[in-house]
Amino acid sequence: MNIKLEKPEDYREVENLTREAFWNVYRPGCTEHYVLHCYRDNPDFIPELDFVMEEDGRIIGHIMFSKAQLVLNDGTCKPSWTFGPISIHPDYKRKGYGLRLLQYALAEARKMGVGFLCMEGNIDFYSHAGFSLAGNFNIHYHDFPKEEVVPFFLAQELIPGWLTAQGIDEATYCPPKGYFVADENPEAFEAYEASFPKKEKLRLPGQLATQ
Ligand SMILES: CC(C)(COP(=O)(O)OP(=O)(O)OC[C@H]1O[C@@H](n2cnc3c(N)ncnc32)[C@H](O)[C@@H]1OP(=O)(O)O)[C@@H](O)C(=O)NCCC(=O)NCCS
């Protein structure tokens, strides 16, 4: 198993991997491969934290990071970070690869000075890599009431004391605009999706209720 930076010649293979990993998991079909496709041209994209994992001579995993913002109660914006999509090919899921890829990427992010991450995900996976509820840090999720515990909104202080050092004792997080490209450009997304082999979209138990 090898982890290295993604190269332009990997892009299509990695987008196909992302599509395979997310297909029908959270909604019928998925849009995460299009998010990734568009993100590499986004100034929030962090090329130094764009990793692929290889095994058996093929790419089986990928993770990318993004610049993000925390908004203080007085409206001041503070730079922060997030990550995702993270993908492991379906043939390799639940064998420890995802956790190894995530732990590697977090260590590299810490070396680069990434002090605090928040993201949406399943705590049953991300708790293994040090994440807990973002509410524990007094960080709120943008479209939920501040007092509500949001079980999928997770965070980690990669550099202990980073929030205090930045003068952040409470803030609100909204995912960066780059994560909404498929909703904002449905026709462009459909044209992009049509460039992949057809796959059946299924409504399955466990998908997000609102999709
Ligand atoms: C989520 C994902 C990256 C995890 O990678 P993985 O290689 O399958 O996970 P790992 O084997 O490293 O998991 C380590 C532990 O995390 C937990 N875990 C992993 N995936 C989980 C899931 N879907 N639900 C609950 N717990 C999970 C388990 O405790 C697991 O240990 P176990 O298998 O011994 O029980 C991968 O399954 C994937 O690509 N899924 C589809 C896309 C996706 O959901 N990406 C994340 C979006 S937030």
PDB file of C-alpha atoms and ligand atoms in Angstrom:
ATOM      1  CA  MET A   1       0.000   0.000   0.000  1.00  0.00           C
ATOM      2  CA  ASN A   2       1.331   3.394  -1.031  1.00  0.00           C
ATOM      3  CA  ILE A   3       0.015   6.940  -0.464  1.00  0.00           C
ATOM      4  CA  LYS A   4       1.134   9.810  -2.701  1.00  0.00           C
ATOM      5  CA  LEU A   5      -0.003  13.150  -4.069  1.00  0.00           C
ATOM      6  CA  GLU A   6      -2.580  12.992  -6.845  1.00  0.00           C
ATOM      7  CA  LYS A   7      -1.265  13.856 -10.331  1.00  0.00           C
ATOM      8  CA  PRO A   8      -3.280  15.327 -13.231  1.00  0.00           C
ATOM      9  CA  GLU A   9      -3.058  11.992 -15.060  1.00  0.00           C
ATOM     10  CA  ASP A  10      -4.861  10.373 -12.088  1.00  0.00           C
ATOM     11  CA  TYR A  11      -7.844  12.756 -12.205  1.00  0.00           C
ATOM     12  CA  ARG A  12     -10.256  10.677 -14.267  1.00  0.00           C
ATOM     13  CA  GLU A  13      -9.429   7.414 -12.458  1.00  0.00           C
ATOM     14  CA  VAL A  14      -9.878   9.138  -9.087  1.00  0.00           C
ATOM     15  CA  GLU A  15     -13.185  10.717 -10.104  1.00  0.00           C
ATOM     16  CA  ASN A  16     -14.413   7.292 -11.232  1.00  0.00           C
ATOM     17  CA  LEU A  17     -13.253   5.830  -7.903  1.00  0.00           C
ATOM     18  CA  THR A  18     -15.141   8.580  -6.061  1.00  0.00           C
ATOM     19  CA  ARG A  19     -18.261   7.793  -8.086  1.00  0.00           C
ATOM     20  CA  GLU A  20     -17.933   4.067  -7.336  1.00  0.00           C
ATOM     21  CA  ALA A  21     -17.385   4.712  -3.604  1.00  0.00           C
ATOM     22  CA  PHE A  22     -20.336   7.104  -3.136  1.00  0.00           C
ATOM     23  CA  TRP A  23     -22.823   5.605  -5.598  1.00  0.00           C
ATOM     24  CA  ASN A  24     -26.221   5.091  -3.883  1.00  0.00           C
ATOM     25  CA  VAL A  25     -24.620   5.480  -0.418  1.00  0.00           C
ATOM     26  CA  TYR A  26     -26.189   8.801   0.656  1.00  0.00           C
ATOM     27  CA  ARG A  27     -28.744   9.286  -2.137  1.00  0.00           C
ATOM     28  CA  PRO A  28     -29.713   7.554  -5.390  1.00  0.00           C
ATOM     29  CA  GLY A  29     -26.543   8.007  -7.497  1.00  0.00           C
ATOM     30  CA  CYS A  30     -24.064  10.584  -6.173  1.00  0.00           C
ATOM     31  CA  THR A  31     -22.508  13.975  -6.936  1.00  0.00           C
ATOM     32  CA  GLU A  32     -19.202  13.779  -5.047  1.00  0.00           C
ATOM     33  CA  HIS A  33     -17.178  12.938  -8.187  1.00  0.00           C
ATOM     34  CA  TYR A  34     -18.404  16.193  -9.763  1.00  0.00           C
ATOM     35  CA  VAL A  35     -17.537  18.152  -6.620  1.00  0.00           C
ATOM     36  CA  LEU A  36     -13.990  16.788  -6.860  1.00  0.00           C
ATOM     37  CA  HIS A  37     -13.851  17.420 -10.635  1.00  0.00           C
ATOM     38  CA  CYS A  38     -14.680  21.117 -10.116  1.00  0.00           C
ATOM     39  CA  TYR A  39     -12.719  21.622  -6.896  1.00  0.00           C
ATOM     40  CA  ARG A  40      -9.250  21.257  -8.391  1.00  0.00           C
ATOM     41  CA  ASP A  41      -9.790  24.648 -10.114  1.00  0.00           C
ATOM     42  CA  ASN A  42     -11.145  26.236  -6.934  1.00  0.00           C
ATOM     43  CA  PRO A  43      -8.784  28.557  -4.973  1.00  0.00           C
ATOM     44  CA  ASP A  44      -9.944  26.779  -1.779  1.00  0.00           C
ATOM     45  CA  PHE A  45      -8.441  23.480  -3.025  1.00  0.00           C
ATOM     46  CA  ILE A  46      -5.172  22.496  -1.301  1.00  0.00           C
ATOM     47  CA  PRO A  47      -3.019  20.558  -3.819  1.00  0.00           C
ATOM     48  CA  GLU A  48      -0.461  19.640  -1.118  1.00  0.00           C
ATOM     49  CA  LEU A  49      -3.234  17.693   0.671  1.00  0.00           C
ATOM     50  CA  ASP A  50      -4.693  15.826  -2.315  1.00  0.00           C
ATOM     51  CA  PHE A  51      -3.697  12.202  -1.804  1.00  0.00           C
ATOM     52  CA  VAL A  52      -4.274   8.923  -3.591  1.00  0.00           C
ATOM     53  CA  MET A  53      -3.789   5.473  -2.072  1.00  0.00           C
ATOM     54  CA  GLU A  54      -2.525   2.652  -4.304  1.00  0.00           C
ATOM     55  CA  GLU A  55      -2.844  -1.075  -3.748  1.00  0.00           C
ATOM     56  CA  ASP A  56      -2.544  -4.026  -6.163  1.00  0.00           C
ATOM     57  CA  GLY A  57      -1.285  -1.648  -8.872  1.00  0.00           C
ATOM     58  CA  ARG A  58      -4.382   0.568  -8.882  1.00  0.00           C
ATOM     59  CA  ILE A  59      -5.755   3.606  -7.099  1.00  0.00           C
ATOM     60  CA  ILE A  60      -8.137   2.429  -4.376  1.00  0.00           C
ATOM     61  CA  GLY A  61      -8.432   5.545  -2.215  1.00  0.00           C
ATOM     62  CA  HIS A  62      -8.466   9.322  -2.348  1.00  0.00           C
ATOM     63  CA  ILE A  63      -8.838  12.306  -0.017  1.00  0.00           C
ATOM     64  CA  MET A  64      -8.839  16.077  -0.616  1.00  0.00           C
ATOM     65  CA  PHE A  65      -8.843  19.088   1.701  1.00  0.00           C
ATOM     66  CA  SER A  66     -10.274  22.591   1.334  1.00  0.00           C
ATOM     67  CA  LYS A  67      -9.835  25.975   2.924  1.00  0.00           C
ATOM     68  CA  ALA A  68     -12.965  26.965   4.834  1.00  0.00           C
ATOM     69  CA  GLN A  69     -14.199  29.683   7.170  1.00  0.00           C
ATOM     70  CA  LEU A  70     -15.572  30.024  10.670  1.00  0.00           C
ATOM     71  CA  VAL A  71     -17.901  32.963  11.275  1.00  0.00           C
ATOM     72  CA  LEU A  72     -17.776  34.535  14.734  1.00  0.00           C
ATOM     73  CA  ASN A  73     -20.914  35.925  16.373  1.00  0.00           C
ATOM     74  CA  ASP A  74     -19.900  39.475  15.390  1.00  0.00           C
ATOM     75  CA  GLY A  75     -19.679  38.416  11.723  1.00  0.00           C
ATOM     76  CA  THR A  76     -15.875  38.264  11.581  1.00  0.00           C
ATOM     77  CA  CYS A  77     -14.580  35.420   9.380  1.00  0.00           C
ATOM     78  CA  LYS A  78     -11.635  33.329  10.501  1.00  0.00           C
ATOM     79  CA  PRO A  79      -9.771  30.971   8.143  1.00  0.00           C
ATOM     80  CA  SER A  80     -10.215  27.274   8.884  1.00  0.00           C
ATOM     81  CA  TRP A  81     -10.168  23.975   6.980  1.00  0.00           C
ATOM     82  CA  THR A  82     -12.297  21.010   6.001  1.00  0.00           C
ATOM     83  CA  PHE A  83     -11.817  17.848   3.951  1.00  0.00           C
ATOM     84  CA  GLY A  84     -13.673  15.445   1.711  1.00  0.00           C
ATOM     85  CA  PRO A  85     -14.714  13.674  -0.286  1.00  0.00           C
ATOM     86  CA  ILE A  86     -12.732  10.717   1.059  1.00  0.00           C
ATOM     87  CA  SER A  87     -13.244   7.540  -0.922  1.00  0.00           C
ATOM     88  CA  ILE A  88     -12.223   3.917  -0.692  1.00  0.00           C
ATOM     89  CA  HIS A  89     -13.114   1.649  -3.603  1.00  0.00           C
ATOM     90  CA  PRO A  90     -16.045  -0.662  -2.702  1.00  0.00           C
ATOM     91  CA  ASP A  91     -13.827  -3.773  -3.137  1.00  0.00           C
ATOM     92  CA  TYR A  92     -11.516  -2.468  -0.381  1.00  0.00           C
ATOM     93  CA  LYS A  93     -13.984  -0.997   2.131  1.00  0.00           C
ATOM     94  CA  ARG A  94     -13.876  -1.990   5.830  1.00  0.00           C
ATOM     95  CA  LYS A  95     -10.337  -3.362   5.634  1.00  0.00           C
ATOM     96  CA  GLY A  96      -8.666  -0.441   7.417  1.00  0.00           C
ATOM     97  CA  TYR A  97      -7.582   1.452   4.268  1.00  0.00           C
ATOM     98  CA  GLY A  98      -9.824   4.486   4.863  1.00  0.00           C
ATOM     99  CA  LEU A  99      -8.536   5.013   8.372  1.00  0.00           C
ATOM    100  CA  ARG A 100      -4.909   4.686   7.247  1.00  0.00           C
ATOM    101  CA  LEU A 101      -5.439   7.188   4.432  1.00  0.00           C
ATOM    102  CA  LEU A 102      -7.201   9.628   6.758  1.00  0.00           C
ATOM    103  CA  GLN A 103      -4.561   9.347   9.488  1.00  0.00           C
ATOM    104  CA  TYR A 104      -1.767   9.912   6.954  1.00  0.00           C
ATOM    105  CA  ALA A 105      -3.535  12.962   5.501  1.00  0.00           C
ATOM    106  CA  LEU A 106      -4.240  14.434   8.951  1.00  0.00           C
ATOM    107  CA  ALA A 107      -0.568  14.105   9.913  1.00  0.00           C
ATOM    108  CA  GLU A 108       0.462  15.895   6.692  1.00  0.00           C
ATOM    109  CA  ALA A 109      -2.168  18.589   7.306  1.00  0.00           C
ATOM    110  CA  ARG A 110      -0.868  19.156  10.842  1.00  0.00           C
ATOM    111  CA  LYS A 111       2.677  19.561   9.470  1.00  0.00           C
ATOM    112  CA  MET A 112       1.330  22.272   7.118  1.00  0.00           C
ATOM    113  CA  GLY A 113      -0.189  24.187  10.041  1.00  0.00           C
ATOM    114  CA  VAL A 114      -3.796  23.071   9.629  1.00  0.00           C
ATOM    115  CA  GLY A 115      -5.018  23.732  13.162  1.00  0.00           C
ATOM    116  CA  PHE A 116      -8.722  22.909  13.108  1.00  0.00           C
ATOM    117  CA  LEU A 117     -10.969  20.861  10.848  1.00  0.00           C
ATOM    118  CA  CYS A 118     -14.712  20.525  10.748  1.00  0.00           C
ATOM    119  CA  MET A 119     -16.759  18.406   8.412  1.00  0.00           C
ATOM    120  CA  GLU A 120     -19.938  16.353   8.021  1.00  0.00           C
ATOM    121  CA  GLY A 121     -19.572  12.601   8.500  1.00  0.00           C
ATOM    122  CA  ASN A 122     -20.327   9.447  10.439  1.00  0.00           C
ATOM    123  CA  ILE A 123     -18.770   9.576  13.907  1.00  0.00           C
ATOM    124  CA  ASP A 124     -18.516   5.766  13.931  1.00  0.00           C
ATOM    125  CA  PHE A 125     -15.711   6.112  11.361  1.00  0.00           C
ATOM    126  CA  TYR A 126     -14.195   9.520  12.117  1.00  0.00           C
ATOM    127  CA  SER A 127     -13.939   9.015  15.906  1.00  0.00           C
ATOM    128  CA  HIS A 128     -11.164   6.481  15.145  1.00  0.00           C
ATOM    129  CA  ALA A 129      -9.134   9.394  13.740  1.00  0.00           C
ATOM    130  CA  GLY A 130      -9.715  11.793  16.639  1.00  0.00           C
ATOM    131  CA  PHE A 131     -12.934  13.562  15.597  1.00  0.00           C
ATOM    132  CA  SER A 132     -15.749  14.390  17.989  1.00  0.00           C
ATOM    133  CA  LEU A 133     -18.915  16.453  17.807  1.00  0.00           C
ATOM    134  CA  ALA A 134     -18.146  20.012  16.680  1.00  0.00           C
ATOM    135  CA  GLY A 135     -20.519  21.238  19.380  1.00  0.00           C
ATOM    136  CA  ASN A 136     -17.864  20.176  21.923  1.00  0.00           C
ATOM    137  CA  PHE A 137     -15.758  23.056  20.530  1.00  0.00           C
ATOM    138  CA  ASN A 138     -18.720  25.462  20.546  1.00  0.00           C
ATOM    139  CA  ILE A 139     -18.769  25.413  16.733  1.00  0.00           C
ATOM    140  CA  HIS A 140     -22.296  25.470  15.280  1.00  0.00           C
ATOM    141  CA  TYR A 141     -23.611  24.107  11.979  1.00  0.00           C
ATOM    142  CA  HIS A 142     -25.013  26.785   9.690  1.00  0.00           C
ATOM    143  CA  ASP A 143     -28.577  25.588   9.149  1.00  0.00           C
ATOM    144  CA  PHE A 144     -29.306  24.176  12.609  1.00  0.00           C
ATOM    145  CA  PRO A 145     -30.274  26.072  15.793  1.00  0.00           C
ATOM    146  CA  LYS A 146     -27.179  26.791  17.894  1.00  0.00           C
ATOM    147  CA  GLU A 147     -28.420  24.806  20.879  1.00  0.00           C
ATOM    148  CA  GLU A 148     -29.059  21.657  18.813  1.00  0.00           C
ATOM    149  CA  VAL A 149     -26.572  18.760  18.924  1.00  0.00           C
ATOM    150  CA  VAL A 150     -25.849  17.937  15.263  1.00  0.00           C
ATOM    151  CA  PRO A 151     -24.712  14.287  15.247  1.00  0.00           C
ATOM    152  CA  PHE A 152     -23.057  14.399  11.796  1.00  0.00           C
ATOM    153  CA  PHE A 153     -21.169  17.671  12.340  1.00  0.00           C
ATOM    154  CA  LEU A 154     -17.680  16.738  13.522  1.00  0.00           C
ATOM    155  CA  ALA A 155     -14.463  18.556  14.337  1.00  0.00           C
ATOM    156  CA  GLN A 156     -10.900  18.105  15.523  1.00  0.00           C
ATOM    157  CA  GLU A 157      -8.287  20.508  16.772  1.00  0.00           C
ATOM    158  CA  LEU A 158      -5.216  19.174  14.955  1.00  0.00           C
ATOM    159  CA  ILE A 159      -3.001  21.662  16.767  1.00  0.00           C
ATOM    160  CA  PRO A 160      -4.051  21.681  20.442  1.00  0.00           C
ATOM    161  CA  GLY A 161      -5.057  25.167  21.590  1.00  0.00           C
ATOM    162  CA  TRP A 162      -5.423  26.474  18.022  1.00  0.00           C
ATOM    163  CA  LEU A 163      -8.961  27.820  18.520  1.00  0.00           C
ATOM    164  CA  THR A 164      -8.016  29.761  21.663  1.00  0.00           C
ATOM    165  CA  ALA A 165      -4.865  31.067  19.991  1.00  0.00           C
ATOM    166  CA  GLN A 166      -7.073  32.425  17.179  1.00  0.00           C
ATOM    167  CA  GLY A 167      -9.450  34.060  19.685  1.00  0.00           C
ATOM    168  CA  ILE A 168     -12.294  31.689  18.710  1.00  0.00           C
ATOM    169  CA  ASP A 169     -14.525  30.666  21.620  1.00  0.00           C
ATOM    170  CA  GLU A 170     -17.706  30.224  19.525  1.00  0.00           C
ATOM    171  CA  ALA A 171     -18.355  30.233  15.772  1.00  0.00           C
ATOM    172  CA  THR A 172     -20.571  28.943  12.977  1.00  0.00           C
ATOM    173  CA  TYR A 173     -19.451  26.819  10.042  1.00  0.00           C
ATOM    174  CA  CYS A 174     -20.953  26.571   6.577  1.00  0.00           C
ATOM    175  CA  PRO A 175     -19.359  24.203   4.044  1.00  0.00           C
ATOM    176  CA  PRO A 176     -17.457  26.139   1.344  1.00  0.00           C
ATOM    177  CA  LYS A 177     -19.355  26.994  -1.855  1.00  0.00           C
ATOM    178  CA  GLY A 178     -17.340  24.407  -3.804  1.00  0.00           C
ATOM    179  CA  TYR A 179     -19.329  21.583  -2.208  1.00  0.00           C
ATOM    180  CA  PHE A 180     -22.599  22.801  -3.753  1.00  0.00           C
ATOM    181  CA  VAL A 181     -21.582  22.833  -7.440  1.00  0.00           C
ATOM    182  CA  ALA A 182     -23.876  19.991  -8.497  1.00  0.00           C
ATOM    183  CA  ASP A 183     -26.949  21.708  -7.006  1.00  0.00           C
ATOM    184  CA  GLU A 184     -25.942  25.036  -8.506  1.00  0.00           C
ATOM    185  CA  ASN A 185     -25.193  23.682 -12.010  1.00  0.00           C
ATOM    186  CA  PRO A 186     -27.522  20.680 -12.519  1.00  0.00           C
ATOM    187  CA  GLU A 187     -27.174  20.689 -16.319  1.00  0.00           C
ATOM    188  CA  ALA A 188     -23.371  20.782 -16.202  1.00  0.00           C
ATOM    189  CA  PHE A 189     -23.462  18.006 -13.634  1.00  0.00           C
ATOM    190  CA  GLU A 190     -25.746  15.826 -15.776  1.00  0.00           C
ATOM    191  CA  ALA A 191     -23.492  16.329 -18.828  1.00  0.00           C
ATOM    192  CA  TYR A 192     -20.466  15.337 -16.741  1.00  0.00           C
ATOM    193  CA  GLU A 193     -22.258  12.320 -15.237  1.00  0.00           C
ATOM    194  CA  ALA A 194     -23.222  11.162 -18.739  1.00  0.00           C
ATOM    195  CA  SER A 195     -19.505  10.838 -19.579  1.00  0.00           C
ATOM    196  CA  PHE A 196     -19.280   7.816 -17.213  1.00  0.00           C
ATOM    197  CA  PRO A 197     -20.623   4.303 -17.809  1.00  0.00           C
ATOM    198  CA  LYS A 198     -24.300   4.153 -16.882  1.00  0.00           C
ATOM    199  CA  LYS A 199     -25.090   2.955 -13.344  1.00  0.00           C
ATOM    200  CA  GLU A 200     -28.493   2.387 -11.824  1.00  0.00           C
ATOM    201  CA  LYS A 201     -29.653   4.932  -9.264  1.00  0.00           C
ATOM    202  CA  LEU A 202     -31.386   3.193  -6.375  1.00  0.00           C
ATOM    203  CA  ARG A 203     -33.256   4.436  -3.326  1.00  0.00           C
ATOM    204  CA  LEU A 204     -31.856   2.336  -0.489  1.00  0.00           C
ATOM    205  CA  PRO A 205     -32.345   2.178   3.274  1.00  0.00           C
ATOM    206  CA  GLY A 206     -29.823   4.316   5.163  1.00  0.00           C
ATOM    207  CA  GLN A 207     -29.628   7.092   2.585  1.00  0.00           C
ATOM    208  CA  LEU A 208     -30.132  10.681   3.744  1.00  0.00           C
ATOM    209  CA  ALA A 209     -33.829  11.320   4.345  1.00  0.00           C
ATOM    210  CA  THR A 210     -33.863  14.740   2.671  1.00  0.00           C
ATOM    211  CA  GLN A 211     -32.374  13.662  -0.684  1.00  0.00           C
TER     212      GLN A 211
HETATM  213  C1  LIG B   1     -16.125   5.898   4.684  1.00  0.00           C
HETATM  214  C2  LIG B   1     -14.892   5.201   4.104  1.00  0.00           C
HETATM  215  C3  LIG B   1     -13.896   6.260   3.607  1.00  0.00           C
HETATM  216  C4  LIG B   1     -14.262   4.388   5.242  1.00  0.00           C
HETATM  217  O1  LIG B   1     -13.139   3.705   4.743  1.00  0.00           O
HETATM  218  P1  LIG B   1     -12.996   2.124   5.022  1.00  0.00           P
HETATM  219  O2  LIG B   1     -11.675   1.702   4.509  1.00  0.00           O
HETATM  220  O3  LIG B   1     -14.178   1.447   4.471  1.00  0.00           O
HETATM  221  O4  LIG B   1     -13.063   2.097   6.597  1.00  0.00           O
HETATM  222  P2  LIG B   1     -12.051   1.391   7.629  1.00  0.00           P
HETATM  223  O5  LIG B   1     -11.946  -0.067   7.343  1.00  0.00           O
HETATM  224  O6  LIG B   1     -10.774   2.143   7.669  1.00  0.00           O
HETATM  225  O7  LIG B   1     -12.885   1.616   8.975  1.00  0.00           O
HETATM  226  C5  LIG B   1     -12.293   1.716  10.246  1.00  0.00           C
HETATM  227  C6  LIG B   1     -13.393   1.661  11.275  1.00  0.00           C
HETATM  228  O8  LIG B   1     -14.288   2.778  11.103  1.00  0.00           O
HETATM  229  C7  LIG B   1     -15.643   2.362  11.306  1.00  0.00           C
HETATM  230  N1  LIG B   1     -16.382   2.501  10.037  1.00  0.00           N
HETATM  231  C8  LIG B   1     -15.909   2.537   8.781  1.00  0.00           C
HETATM  232  N2  LIG B   1     -16.885   2.729   7.884  1.00  0.00           N
HETATM  233  C9  LIG B   1     -18.031   2.791   8.598  1.00  0.00           C
HETATM  234  C10 LIG B   1     -19.394   2.979   8.229  1.00  0.00           C
HETATM  235  N3  LIG B   1     -19.771   3.135   6.948  1.00  0.00           N
HETATM  236  N4  LIG B   1     -20.315   2.964   9.229  1.00  0.00           N
HETATM  237  C11 LIG B   1     -19.948   2.810  10.516  1.00  0.00           C
HETATM  238  N5  LIG B   1     -18.666   2.637  10.917  1.00  0.00           N
HETATM  239  C12 LIG B   1     -17.721   2.644   9.971  1.00  0.00           C
HETATM  240  C13 LIG B   1     -15.583   0.913  11.774  1.00  0.00           C
HETATM  241  O9  LIG B   1     -15.459   0.925  13.189  1.00  0.00           O
HETATM  242  C14 LIG B   1     -14.294   0.439  11.160  1.00  0.00           C
HETATM  243  O10 LIG B   1     -13.725  -0.629  11.830  1.00  0.00           O
HETATM  244  P3  LIG B   1     -14.341  -2.132  11.620  1.00  0.00           P
HETATM  245  O11 LIG B   1     -14.526  -2.344  10.132  1.00  0.00           O
HETATM  246  O12 LIG B   1     -13.291  -2.997  12.240  1.00  0.00           O
HETATM  247  O13 LIG B   1     -15.658  -2.141  12.345  1.00  0.00           O
HETATM  248  C15 LIG B   1     -15.252   4.243   2.939  1.00  0.00           C
HETATM  249  O14 LIG B   1     -16.057   3.200   3.414  1.00  0.00           O
HETATM  250  C16 LIG B   1     -15.977   4.922   1.779  1.00  0.00           C
HETATM  251  O15 LIG B   1     -15.344   5.331   0.821  1.00  0.00           O
HETATM  252  N6  LIG B   1     -17.318   5.003   1.870  1.00  0.00           N
HETATM  253  C17 LIG B   1     -18.145   5.606   0.810  1.00  0.00           C
HETATM  254  C18 LIG B   1     -17.895   7.063   0.691  1.00  0.00           C
HETATM  255  C19 LIG B   1     -18.054   7.779   2.010  1.00  0.00           C
HETATM  256  O16 LIG B   1     -19.021   7.579   2.738  1.00  0.00           O
HETATM  257  N7  LIG B   1     -17.090   8.678   2.326  1.00  0.00           N
HETATM  258  C20 LIG B   1     -17.121   9.449   3.557  1.00  0.00           C
HETATM  259  C21 LIG B   1     -18.095  10.548   3.473  1.00  0.00           C
HETATM  260  S1  LIG B   1     -18.219  11.468   4.991  1.00  0.00           S
END
